Short mmCIF file of C-alpha atoms in Angstrom, two decimals:
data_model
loop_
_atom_site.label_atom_id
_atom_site.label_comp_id
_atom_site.label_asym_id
_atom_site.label_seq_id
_atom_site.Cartn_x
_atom_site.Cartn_y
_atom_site.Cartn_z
CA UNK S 1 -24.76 9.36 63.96
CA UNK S 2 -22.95 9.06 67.31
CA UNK S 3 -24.88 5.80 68.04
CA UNK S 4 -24.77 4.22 64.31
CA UNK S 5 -21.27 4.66 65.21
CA UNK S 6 -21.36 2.89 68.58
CA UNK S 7 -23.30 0.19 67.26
CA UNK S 8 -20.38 -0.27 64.14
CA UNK S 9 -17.71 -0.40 66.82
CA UNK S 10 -19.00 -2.58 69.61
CA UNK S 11 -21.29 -5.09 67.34
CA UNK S 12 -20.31 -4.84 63.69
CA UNK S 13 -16.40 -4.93 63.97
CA UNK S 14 -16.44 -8.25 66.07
CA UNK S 15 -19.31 -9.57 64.24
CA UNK S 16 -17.01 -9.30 61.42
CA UNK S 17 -13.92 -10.66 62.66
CA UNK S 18 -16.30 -13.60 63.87
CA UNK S 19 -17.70 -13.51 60.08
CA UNK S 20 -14.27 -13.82 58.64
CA UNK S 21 -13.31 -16.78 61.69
CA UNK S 22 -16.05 -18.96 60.41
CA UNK S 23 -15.54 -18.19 56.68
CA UNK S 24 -11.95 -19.00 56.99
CA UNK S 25 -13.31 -22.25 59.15
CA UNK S 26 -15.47 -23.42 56.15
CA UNK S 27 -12.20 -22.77 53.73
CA UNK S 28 -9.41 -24.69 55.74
CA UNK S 29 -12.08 -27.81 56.57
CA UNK S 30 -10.22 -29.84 54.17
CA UNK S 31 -6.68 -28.89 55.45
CA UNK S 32 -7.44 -29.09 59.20
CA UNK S 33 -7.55 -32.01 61.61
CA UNK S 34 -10.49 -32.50 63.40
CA UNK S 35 -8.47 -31.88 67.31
CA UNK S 36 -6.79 -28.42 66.60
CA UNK S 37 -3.94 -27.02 69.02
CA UNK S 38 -5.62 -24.85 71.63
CA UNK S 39 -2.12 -24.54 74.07
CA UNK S 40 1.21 -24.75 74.06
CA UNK S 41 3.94 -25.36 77.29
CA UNK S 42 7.37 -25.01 77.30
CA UNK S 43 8.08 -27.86 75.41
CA UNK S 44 5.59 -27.36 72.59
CA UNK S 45 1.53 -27.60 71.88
CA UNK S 46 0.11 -29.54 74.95
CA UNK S 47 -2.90 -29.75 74.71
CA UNK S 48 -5.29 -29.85 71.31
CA UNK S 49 -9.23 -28.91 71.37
CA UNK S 50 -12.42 -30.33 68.90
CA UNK S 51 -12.49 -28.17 66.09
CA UNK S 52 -16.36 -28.29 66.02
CA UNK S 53 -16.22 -27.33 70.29
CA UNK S 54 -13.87 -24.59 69.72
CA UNK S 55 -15.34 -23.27 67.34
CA UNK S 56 -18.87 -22.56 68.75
CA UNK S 57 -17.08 -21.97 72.31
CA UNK S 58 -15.44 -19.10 70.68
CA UNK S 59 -17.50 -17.90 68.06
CA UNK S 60 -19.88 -17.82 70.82
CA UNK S 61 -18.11 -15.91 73.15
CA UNK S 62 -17.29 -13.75 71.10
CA UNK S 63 -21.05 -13.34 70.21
CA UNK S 64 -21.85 -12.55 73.85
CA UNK S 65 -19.14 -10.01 74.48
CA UNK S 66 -20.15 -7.77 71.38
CA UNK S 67 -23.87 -8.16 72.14
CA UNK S 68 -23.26 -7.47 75.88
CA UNK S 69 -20.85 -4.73 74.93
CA UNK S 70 -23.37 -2.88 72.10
CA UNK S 71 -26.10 -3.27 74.81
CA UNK S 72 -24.34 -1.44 77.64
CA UNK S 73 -23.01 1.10 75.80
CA UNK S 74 -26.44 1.87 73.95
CA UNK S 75 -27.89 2.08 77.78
CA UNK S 76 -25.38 4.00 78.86
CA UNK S 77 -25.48 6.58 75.90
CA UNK S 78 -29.59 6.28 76.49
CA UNK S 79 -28.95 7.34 79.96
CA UNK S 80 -26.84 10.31 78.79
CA UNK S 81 -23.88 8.94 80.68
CA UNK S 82 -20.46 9.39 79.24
CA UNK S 83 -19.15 6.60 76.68
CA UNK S 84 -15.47 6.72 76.74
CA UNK S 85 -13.80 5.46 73.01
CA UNK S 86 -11.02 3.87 74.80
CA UNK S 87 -13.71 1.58 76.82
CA UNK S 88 -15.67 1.15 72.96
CA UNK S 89 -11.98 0.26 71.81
CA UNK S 90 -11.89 -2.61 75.14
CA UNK S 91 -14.95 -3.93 74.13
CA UNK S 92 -14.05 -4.82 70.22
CA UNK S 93 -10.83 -5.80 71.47
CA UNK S 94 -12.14 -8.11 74.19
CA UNK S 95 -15.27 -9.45 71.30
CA UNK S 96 -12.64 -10.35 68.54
CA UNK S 97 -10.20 -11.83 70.93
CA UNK S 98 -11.90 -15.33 71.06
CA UNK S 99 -12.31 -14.96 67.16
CA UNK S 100 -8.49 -14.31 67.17
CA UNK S 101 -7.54 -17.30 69.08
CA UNK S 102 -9.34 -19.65 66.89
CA UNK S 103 -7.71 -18.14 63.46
CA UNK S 104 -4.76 -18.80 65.58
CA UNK S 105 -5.44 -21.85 66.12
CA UNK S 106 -6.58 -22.75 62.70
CA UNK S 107 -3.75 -21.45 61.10
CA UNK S 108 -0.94 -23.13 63.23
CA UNK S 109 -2.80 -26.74 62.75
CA UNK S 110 -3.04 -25.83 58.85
CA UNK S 111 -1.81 -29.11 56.64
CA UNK S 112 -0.59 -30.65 59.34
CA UNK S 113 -1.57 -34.41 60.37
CA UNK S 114 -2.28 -33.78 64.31
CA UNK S 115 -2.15 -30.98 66.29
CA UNK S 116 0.76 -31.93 68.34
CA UNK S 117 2.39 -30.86 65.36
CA UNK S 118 1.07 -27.74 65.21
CA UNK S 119 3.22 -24.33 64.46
CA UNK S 120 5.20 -22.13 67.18
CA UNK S 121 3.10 -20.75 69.70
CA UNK S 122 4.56 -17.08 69.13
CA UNK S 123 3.41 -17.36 65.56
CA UNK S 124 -0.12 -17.87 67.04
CA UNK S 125 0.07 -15.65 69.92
CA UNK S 126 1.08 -12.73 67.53
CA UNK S 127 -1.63 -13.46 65.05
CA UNK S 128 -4.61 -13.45 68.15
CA UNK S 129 -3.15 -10.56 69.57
CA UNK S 130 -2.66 -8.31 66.36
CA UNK S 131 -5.96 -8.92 65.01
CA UNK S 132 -7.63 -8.19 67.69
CA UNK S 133 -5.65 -5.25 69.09
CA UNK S 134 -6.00 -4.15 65.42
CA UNK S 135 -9.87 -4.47 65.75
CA UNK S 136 -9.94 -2.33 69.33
CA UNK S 137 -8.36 -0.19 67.57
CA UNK S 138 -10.30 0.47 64.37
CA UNK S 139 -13.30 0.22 66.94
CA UNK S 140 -11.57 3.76 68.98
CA UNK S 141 -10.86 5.11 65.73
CA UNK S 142 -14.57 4.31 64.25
CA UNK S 143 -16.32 5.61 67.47
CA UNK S 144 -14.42 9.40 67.06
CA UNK S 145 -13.42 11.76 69.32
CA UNK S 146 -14.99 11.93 73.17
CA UNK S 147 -17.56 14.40 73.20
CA UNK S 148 -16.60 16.33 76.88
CA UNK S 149 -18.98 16.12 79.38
CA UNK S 150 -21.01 19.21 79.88
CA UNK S 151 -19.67 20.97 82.68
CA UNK S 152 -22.87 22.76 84.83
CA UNK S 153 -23.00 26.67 85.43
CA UNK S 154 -21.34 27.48 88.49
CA UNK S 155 -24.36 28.75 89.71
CA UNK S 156 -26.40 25.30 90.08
CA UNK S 157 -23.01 24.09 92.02
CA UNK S 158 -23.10 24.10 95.22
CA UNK S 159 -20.42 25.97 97.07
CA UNK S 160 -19.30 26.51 100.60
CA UNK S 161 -19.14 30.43 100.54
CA UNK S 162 -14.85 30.42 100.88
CA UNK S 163 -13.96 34.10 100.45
CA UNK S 164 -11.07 35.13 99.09
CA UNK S 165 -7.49 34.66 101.01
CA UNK S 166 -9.43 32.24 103.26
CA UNK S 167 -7.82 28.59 103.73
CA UNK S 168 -10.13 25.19 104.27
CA UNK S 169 -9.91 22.09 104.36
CA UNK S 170 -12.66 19.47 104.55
CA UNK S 171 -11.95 15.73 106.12
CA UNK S 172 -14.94 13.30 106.23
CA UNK S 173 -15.95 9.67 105.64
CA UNK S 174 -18.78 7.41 104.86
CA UNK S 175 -18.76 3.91 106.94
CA UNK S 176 -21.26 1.24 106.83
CA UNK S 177 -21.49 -0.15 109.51
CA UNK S 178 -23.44 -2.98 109.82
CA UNK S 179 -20.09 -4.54 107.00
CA UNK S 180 -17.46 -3.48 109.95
CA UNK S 181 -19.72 -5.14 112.46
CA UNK S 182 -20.22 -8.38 110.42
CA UNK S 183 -16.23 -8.37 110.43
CA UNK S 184 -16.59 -8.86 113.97
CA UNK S 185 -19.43 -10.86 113.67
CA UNK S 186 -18.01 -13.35 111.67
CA UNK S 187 -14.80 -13.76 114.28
CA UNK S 188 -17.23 -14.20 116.89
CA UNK S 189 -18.74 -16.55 115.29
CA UNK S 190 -15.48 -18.31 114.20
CA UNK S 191 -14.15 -18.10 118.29
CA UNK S 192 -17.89 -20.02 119.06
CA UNK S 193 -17.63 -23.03 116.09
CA UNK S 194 -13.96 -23.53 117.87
CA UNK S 195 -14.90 -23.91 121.09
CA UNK S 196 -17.95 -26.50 120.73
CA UNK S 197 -16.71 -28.35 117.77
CA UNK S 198 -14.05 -30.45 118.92
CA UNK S 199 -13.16 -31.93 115.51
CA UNK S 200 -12.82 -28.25 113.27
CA UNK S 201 -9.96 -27.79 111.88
CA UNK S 202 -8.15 -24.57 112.90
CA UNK S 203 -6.22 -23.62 109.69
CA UNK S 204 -8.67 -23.93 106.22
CA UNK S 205 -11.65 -22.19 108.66
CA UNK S 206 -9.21 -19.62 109.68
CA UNK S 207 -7.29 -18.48 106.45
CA UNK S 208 -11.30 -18.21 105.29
CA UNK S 209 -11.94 -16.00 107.99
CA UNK S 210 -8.90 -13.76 107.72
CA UNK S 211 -10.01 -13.51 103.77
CA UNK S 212 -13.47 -12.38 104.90
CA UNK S 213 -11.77 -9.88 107.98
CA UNK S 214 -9.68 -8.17 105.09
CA UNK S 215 -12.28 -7.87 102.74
CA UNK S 216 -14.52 -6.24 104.83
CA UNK S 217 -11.99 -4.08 106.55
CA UNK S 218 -10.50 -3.02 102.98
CA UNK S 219 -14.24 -2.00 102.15
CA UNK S 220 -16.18 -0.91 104.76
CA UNK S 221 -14.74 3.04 105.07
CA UNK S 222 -14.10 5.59 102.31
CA UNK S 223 -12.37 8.52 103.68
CA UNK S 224 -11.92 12.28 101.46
CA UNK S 225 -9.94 15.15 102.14
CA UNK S 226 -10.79 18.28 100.10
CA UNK S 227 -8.14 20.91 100.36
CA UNK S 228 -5.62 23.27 98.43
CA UNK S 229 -3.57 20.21 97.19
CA UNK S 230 -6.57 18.75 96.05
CA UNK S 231 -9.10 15.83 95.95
CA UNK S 232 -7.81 12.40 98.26
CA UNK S 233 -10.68 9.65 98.94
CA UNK S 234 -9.34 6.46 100.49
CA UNK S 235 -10.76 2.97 100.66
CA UNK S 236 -10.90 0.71 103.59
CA UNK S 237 -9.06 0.58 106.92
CA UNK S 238 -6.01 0.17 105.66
CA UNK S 239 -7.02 3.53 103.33
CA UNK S 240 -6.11 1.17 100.27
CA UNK S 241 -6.66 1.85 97.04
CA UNK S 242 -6.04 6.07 97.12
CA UNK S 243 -6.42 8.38 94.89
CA UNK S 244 -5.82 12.03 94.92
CA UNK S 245 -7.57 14.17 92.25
CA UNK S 246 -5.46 17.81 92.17
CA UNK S 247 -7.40 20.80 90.50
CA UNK S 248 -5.91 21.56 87.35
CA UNK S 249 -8.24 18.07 86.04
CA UNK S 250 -11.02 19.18 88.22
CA UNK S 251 -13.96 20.51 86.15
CA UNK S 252 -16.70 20.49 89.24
CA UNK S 253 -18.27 18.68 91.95
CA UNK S 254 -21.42 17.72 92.93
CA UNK S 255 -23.97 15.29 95.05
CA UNK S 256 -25.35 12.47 93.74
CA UNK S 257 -27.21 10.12 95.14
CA UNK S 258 -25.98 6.03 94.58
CA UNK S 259 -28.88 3.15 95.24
CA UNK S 260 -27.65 0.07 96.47
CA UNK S 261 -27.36 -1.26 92.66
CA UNK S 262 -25.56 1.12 91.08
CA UNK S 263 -21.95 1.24 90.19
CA UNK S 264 -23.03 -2.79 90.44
CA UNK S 265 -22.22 -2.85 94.08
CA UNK S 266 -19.41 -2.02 96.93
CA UNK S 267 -16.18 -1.67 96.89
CA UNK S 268 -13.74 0.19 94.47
CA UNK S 269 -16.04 0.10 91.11
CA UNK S 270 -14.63 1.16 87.54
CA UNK S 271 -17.43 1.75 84.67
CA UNK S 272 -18.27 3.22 81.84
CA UNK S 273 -17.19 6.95 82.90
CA UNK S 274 -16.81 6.56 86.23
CA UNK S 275 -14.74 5.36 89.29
CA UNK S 276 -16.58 4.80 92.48
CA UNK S 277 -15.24 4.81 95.80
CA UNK S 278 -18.75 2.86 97.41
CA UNK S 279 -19.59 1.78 100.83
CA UNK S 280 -23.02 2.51 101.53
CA UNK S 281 -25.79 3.47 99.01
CA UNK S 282 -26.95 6.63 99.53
CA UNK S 283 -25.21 10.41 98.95
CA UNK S 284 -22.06 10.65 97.33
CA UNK S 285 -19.49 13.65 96.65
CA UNK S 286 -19.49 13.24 92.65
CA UNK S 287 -16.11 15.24 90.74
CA UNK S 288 -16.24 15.79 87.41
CA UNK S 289 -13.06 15.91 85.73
CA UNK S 290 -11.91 17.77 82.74
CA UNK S 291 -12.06 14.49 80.68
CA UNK S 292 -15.38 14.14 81.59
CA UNK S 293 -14.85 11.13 83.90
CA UNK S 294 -16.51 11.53 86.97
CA UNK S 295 -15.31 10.11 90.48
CA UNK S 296 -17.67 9.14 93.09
CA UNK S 297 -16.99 8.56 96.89
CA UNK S 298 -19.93 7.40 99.26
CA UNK S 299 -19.70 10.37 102.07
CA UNK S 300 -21.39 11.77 104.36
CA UNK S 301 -21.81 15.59 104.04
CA UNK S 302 -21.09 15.48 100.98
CA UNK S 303 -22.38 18.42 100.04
CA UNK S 304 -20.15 20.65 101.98
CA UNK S 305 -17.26 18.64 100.12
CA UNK S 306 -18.67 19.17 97.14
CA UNK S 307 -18.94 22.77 97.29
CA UNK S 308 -15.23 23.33 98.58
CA UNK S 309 -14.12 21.63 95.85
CA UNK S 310 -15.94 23.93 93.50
CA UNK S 311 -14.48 26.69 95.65
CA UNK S 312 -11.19 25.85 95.61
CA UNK S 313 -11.43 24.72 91.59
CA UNK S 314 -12.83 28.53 91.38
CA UNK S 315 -10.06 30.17 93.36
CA UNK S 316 -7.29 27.90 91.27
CA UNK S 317 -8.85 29.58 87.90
CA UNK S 318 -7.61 33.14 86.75
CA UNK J 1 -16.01 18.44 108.78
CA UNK J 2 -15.11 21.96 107.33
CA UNK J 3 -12.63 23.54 108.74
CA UNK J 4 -11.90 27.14 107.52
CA UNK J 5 -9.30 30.14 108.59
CA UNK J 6 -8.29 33.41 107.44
CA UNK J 7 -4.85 34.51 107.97
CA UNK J 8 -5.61 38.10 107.39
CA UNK J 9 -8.43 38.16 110.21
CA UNK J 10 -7.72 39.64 113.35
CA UNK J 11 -8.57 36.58 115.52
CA UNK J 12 -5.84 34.09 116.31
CA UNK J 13 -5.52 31.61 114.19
CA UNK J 14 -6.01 28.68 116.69
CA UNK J 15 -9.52 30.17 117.57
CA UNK J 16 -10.75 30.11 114.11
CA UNK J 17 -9.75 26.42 114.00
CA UNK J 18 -11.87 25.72 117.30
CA UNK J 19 -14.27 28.31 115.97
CA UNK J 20 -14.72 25.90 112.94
CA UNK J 21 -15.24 23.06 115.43
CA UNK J 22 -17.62 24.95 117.57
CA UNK J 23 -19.99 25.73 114.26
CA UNK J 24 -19.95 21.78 113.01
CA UNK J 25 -20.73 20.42 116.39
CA UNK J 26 -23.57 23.17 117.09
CA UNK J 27 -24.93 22.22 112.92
CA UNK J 28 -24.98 18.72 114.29
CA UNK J 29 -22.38 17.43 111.99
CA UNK J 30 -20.29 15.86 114.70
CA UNK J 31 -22.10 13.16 116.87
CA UNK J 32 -20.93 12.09 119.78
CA UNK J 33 -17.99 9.73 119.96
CA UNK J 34 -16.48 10.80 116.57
CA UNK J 35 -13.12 12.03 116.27
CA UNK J 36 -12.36 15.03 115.00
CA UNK J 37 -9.09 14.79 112.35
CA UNK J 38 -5.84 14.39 113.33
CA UNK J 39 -4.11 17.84 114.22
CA UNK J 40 -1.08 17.20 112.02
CA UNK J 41 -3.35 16.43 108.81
CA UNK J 42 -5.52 19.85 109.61
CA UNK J 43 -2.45 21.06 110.19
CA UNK J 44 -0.76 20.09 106.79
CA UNK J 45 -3.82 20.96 105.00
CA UNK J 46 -4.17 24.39 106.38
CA UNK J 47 -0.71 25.20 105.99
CA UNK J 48 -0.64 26.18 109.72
CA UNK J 49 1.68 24.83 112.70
CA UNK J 50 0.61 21.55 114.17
CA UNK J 51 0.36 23.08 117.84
CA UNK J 52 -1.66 25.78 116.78
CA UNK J 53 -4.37 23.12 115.56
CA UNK J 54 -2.91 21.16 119.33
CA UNK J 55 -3.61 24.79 120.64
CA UNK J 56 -7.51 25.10 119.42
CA UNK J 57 -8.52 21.34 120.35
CA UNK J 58 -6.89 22.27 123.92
CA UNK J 59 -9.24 25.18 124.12
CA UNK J 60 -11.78 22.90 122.99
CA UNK J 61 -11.49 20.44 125.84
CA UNK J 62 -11.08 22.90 128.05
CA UNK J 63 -14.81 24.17 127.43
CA UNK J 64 -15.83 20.63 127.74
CA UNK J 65 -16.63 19.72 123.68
CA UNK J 66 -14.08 17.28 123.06
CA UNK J 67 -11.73 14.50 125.24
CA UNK J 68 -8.32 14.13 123.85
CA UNK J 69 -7.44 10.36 124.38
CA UNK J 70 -4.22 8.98 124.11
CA UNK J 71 -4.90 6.44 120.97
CA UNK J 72 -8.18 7.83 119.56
CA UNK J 73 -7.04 11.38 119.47
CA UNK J 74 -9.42 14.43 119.69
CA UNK J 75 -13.30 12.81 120.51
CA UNK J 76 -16.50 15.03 120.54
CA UNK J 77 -18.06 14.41 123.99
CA UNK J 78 -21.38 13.71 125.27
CA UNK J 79 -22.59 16.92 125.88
CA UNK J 80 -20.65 18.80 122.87
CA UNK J 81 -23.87 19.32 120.50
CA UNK J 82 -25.54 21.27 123.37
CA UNK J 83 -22.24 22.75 125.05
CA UNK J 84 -21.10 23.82 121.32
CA UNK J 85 -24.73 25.56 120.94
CA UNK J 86 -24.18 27.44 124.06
CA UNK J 87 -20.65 28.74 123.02
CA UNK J 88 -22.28 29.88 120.05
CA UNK J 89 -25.60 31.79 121.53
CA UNK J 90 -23.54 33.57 123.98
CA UNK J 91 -20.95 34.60 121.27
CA UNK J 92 -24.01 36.42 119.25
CA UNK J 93 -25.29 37.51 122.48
CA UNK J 94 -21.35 38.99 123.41
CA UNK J 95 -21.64 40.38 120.18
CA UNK J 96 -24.76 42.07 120.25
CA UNK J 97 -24.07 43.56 123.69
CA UNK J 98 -21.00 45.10 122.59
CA UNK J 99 -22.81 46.61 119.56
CA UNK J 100 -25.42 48.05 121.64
CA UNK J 101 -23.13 49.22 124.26
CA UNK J 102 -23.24 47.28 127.33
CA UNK J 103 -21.04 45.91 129.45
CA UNK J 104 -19.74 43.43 130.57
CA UNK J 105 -21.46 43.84 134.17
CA UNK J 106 -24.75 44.97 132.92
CA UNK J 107 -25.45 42.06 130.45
CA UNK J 108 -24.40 39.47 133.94
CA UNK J 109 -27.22 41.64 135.40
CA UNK J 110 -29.61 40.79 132.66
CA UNK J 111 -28.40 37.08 132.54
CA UNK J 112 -28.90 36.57 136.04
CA UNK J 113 -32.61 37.98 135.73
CA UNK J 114 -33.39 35.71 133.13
CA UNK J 115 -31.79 32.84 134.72
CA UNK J 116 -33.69 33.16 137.99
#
């Protein structure tokens, strides 16, 4: 049932809207130009598209986000992983949005002679917008309530044997290495192309270089502290993006291990039912939270972490 | 690194700190040249006063496990992995001679024996 339901929300309800876009197409042939309006400046509608063109550019889109969408979260249900309805809701939204902008279109070109004098642009903004807002949301609605992830026994968690009245606290960090070295690397490199190429231009090379330095240093090191407060991991050198995860929506912790492909790669990732905190593949301290989302951070001992988080989760329940 | 204290337990808070230190370095989960966290955040997180936690990574250096450097803060030495397991074999073996009953002078007797 659950995944006749998925399937309505991410595939039908866009396939739909993108019915009802081409249907409507067919219907206003006769009253439509064949350049519709496809933007509008300040001044009015700038710029005006093929009808033909914008229609298979958006139908098609359109296509590919619903079948990309209905695929993922079919995977990701296959997998047993967690299928939030506000993501399934993002997904029909995202699908019917191209559909929405060419009803838009359609209609503010309607019995008119050209597109430059097409309708206002609010008129058309509103329509794109409310349908498909209006589609996300029948998609949330259609996909039901988020079944809670199942939260393990406390005896398969692993723990790190706090006794009662005792006070922790656990500070640690995962760093790969070779991407802070290849920050210095790739100044080294930049120093050596100055020096024996006379004719390199100093500024374009360098604001590349500073790009690449700040990448690397903002993803290089994640950083966690586990104590009474809570649940802090850190990104980067400059410990940028943070979050801190307090108890009370704490379900459990736990390791997991992350290959180099999942979470689709380093950095701060955000996917279906999860938020990753990934420098390295390899172990990760995983917390499950009450809503079932589950945050990941790449470090090392995580274990240890993991298990005075379940502690201290344990100590905070009556 | 875990760090762990009980502030109903006899021992001064300070040594439970560098107690915690002591067990991490002789588990191997501090290498050489890493730095241990900064006193005030232990300090915060613990709920403790900073110059306790400045207290236990004194005692620390003191017994040769970690260098306190002006920028880089508290960093585990060279020879803390087999330093730290040291501290912690002659701890048990403190222990165990109290438990049995002897002293202080006997068990440098025994020591001696075996070290010669």
């Amino acid at each position: 049932m659950r995944t006749a339901r998925l399937t309505l929300a991410t595939a039908g309800i866009p396939f739909v809207v993108l019915a009802v876009a081409y249907v409507l197409r067919t219907a206003w042939a006769g009253r439509l130009p064949d350049t519709i309006v496809s933007h509008w400046g300040t001044g009015g509608p700038d710029r005006g598209t093929a009808l033909t063109s914008m229609t298979a550019w958006t139908l098609g889109l359109g296509a590919a986000a619903a079948v990309v969408a209905t695929v993922t979260a079919l995977v990701m249900r296959h997998r047993g992983a967690f299928v939030p309805r506000t993501a399934i809701g993002f997904a029909a939204w995202l699908a019917t949005l191209p559909a929405g902008v060419l009803i838009a279109s359609m209609w503010a070109t309607l019995d008119v002679a050209s597109w430059q004098q097409a309708r206002s642009a609010w008129g058309a903004v509103t329509l794109a917008i409310g349908l498909s807002v209006a589609a996300g949301a029948l998609a949330t609605l259609l996909t039901g309530p988020t079944p809670r992830a199942a939260i393990p026994e406390p005896r398969d968690l692993p723990s790190a044997g706090l006794a009662p009245g005792e006070r922790a606290v656990w500070i640690g960090a995962g760093t790969n290495y070779p991407m802070a070295f290849a920050g210095i690397g790739v100044i080294g490199l930049f120093l050596v192309l100055q020096l024996s190429l006379d004719d390199l231009d100093v500024m374009p090379h360098a604001l590349i270089l500073i790009v690449a330095v700040l990448a690397l240093a903002a993803t290089c090191r994640v950083r966690a502290r586990v104590d009474a407060t809570g649940v802090t991991l850190t990104l980067g050198l400059f410990r940028f993006p943070h979050r801190t995860l307090t108890f009370d929506e704490i379900a459990s912790a736990h390791v997991e291990q992350m290959s180099v492909w999942s979470a689709g790669g380093y950095g701060l990732r955000r996917g279906f039912g999860y938020t990753a905190f990934k420098v390295r593949a390899g172990e990760a301290l995983a917390v499950t939270l009450t809503s079932g989302h589950v945050v990941k951070a790449t470090v090392d001992d995580a274990e240890r972490a993991a298990g005075l988080v379940n502690d201290l989760v344990a100590a905070e329940r009556p | 690194m875990l760090i762990r204290i009980d502030p109903a337990s006899t021992a001064a808070l300070f040594e439970q700190v560098a107690a915690s230190v002591r067990r991490a370095l002789a588990a191997g989960d501090l290498a050489p040249g890493q730095q241990l966290p900064p006193a005030r955040e232990v300090a915060t997180s613990l709920d403790i006063n900073v110059h306790t936690v400045l207290r236990a990574y004194g005692v620390l250096r003191d017994e040769g496990l970690i260098e306190l450097r002006r920028r880089r803060g508290a960093v585990v030495t060279g020879a803390a992995d087999t330093r730290a397991r040291l501290n912690t074999l002659a701890g048990e073996l403190a222990d165990e001679a109290r438990r049995v009953g002897v002293d202080l002078d006997e068990l440098t007797e025994i020591v001696k024996e075996k070290f010669a």
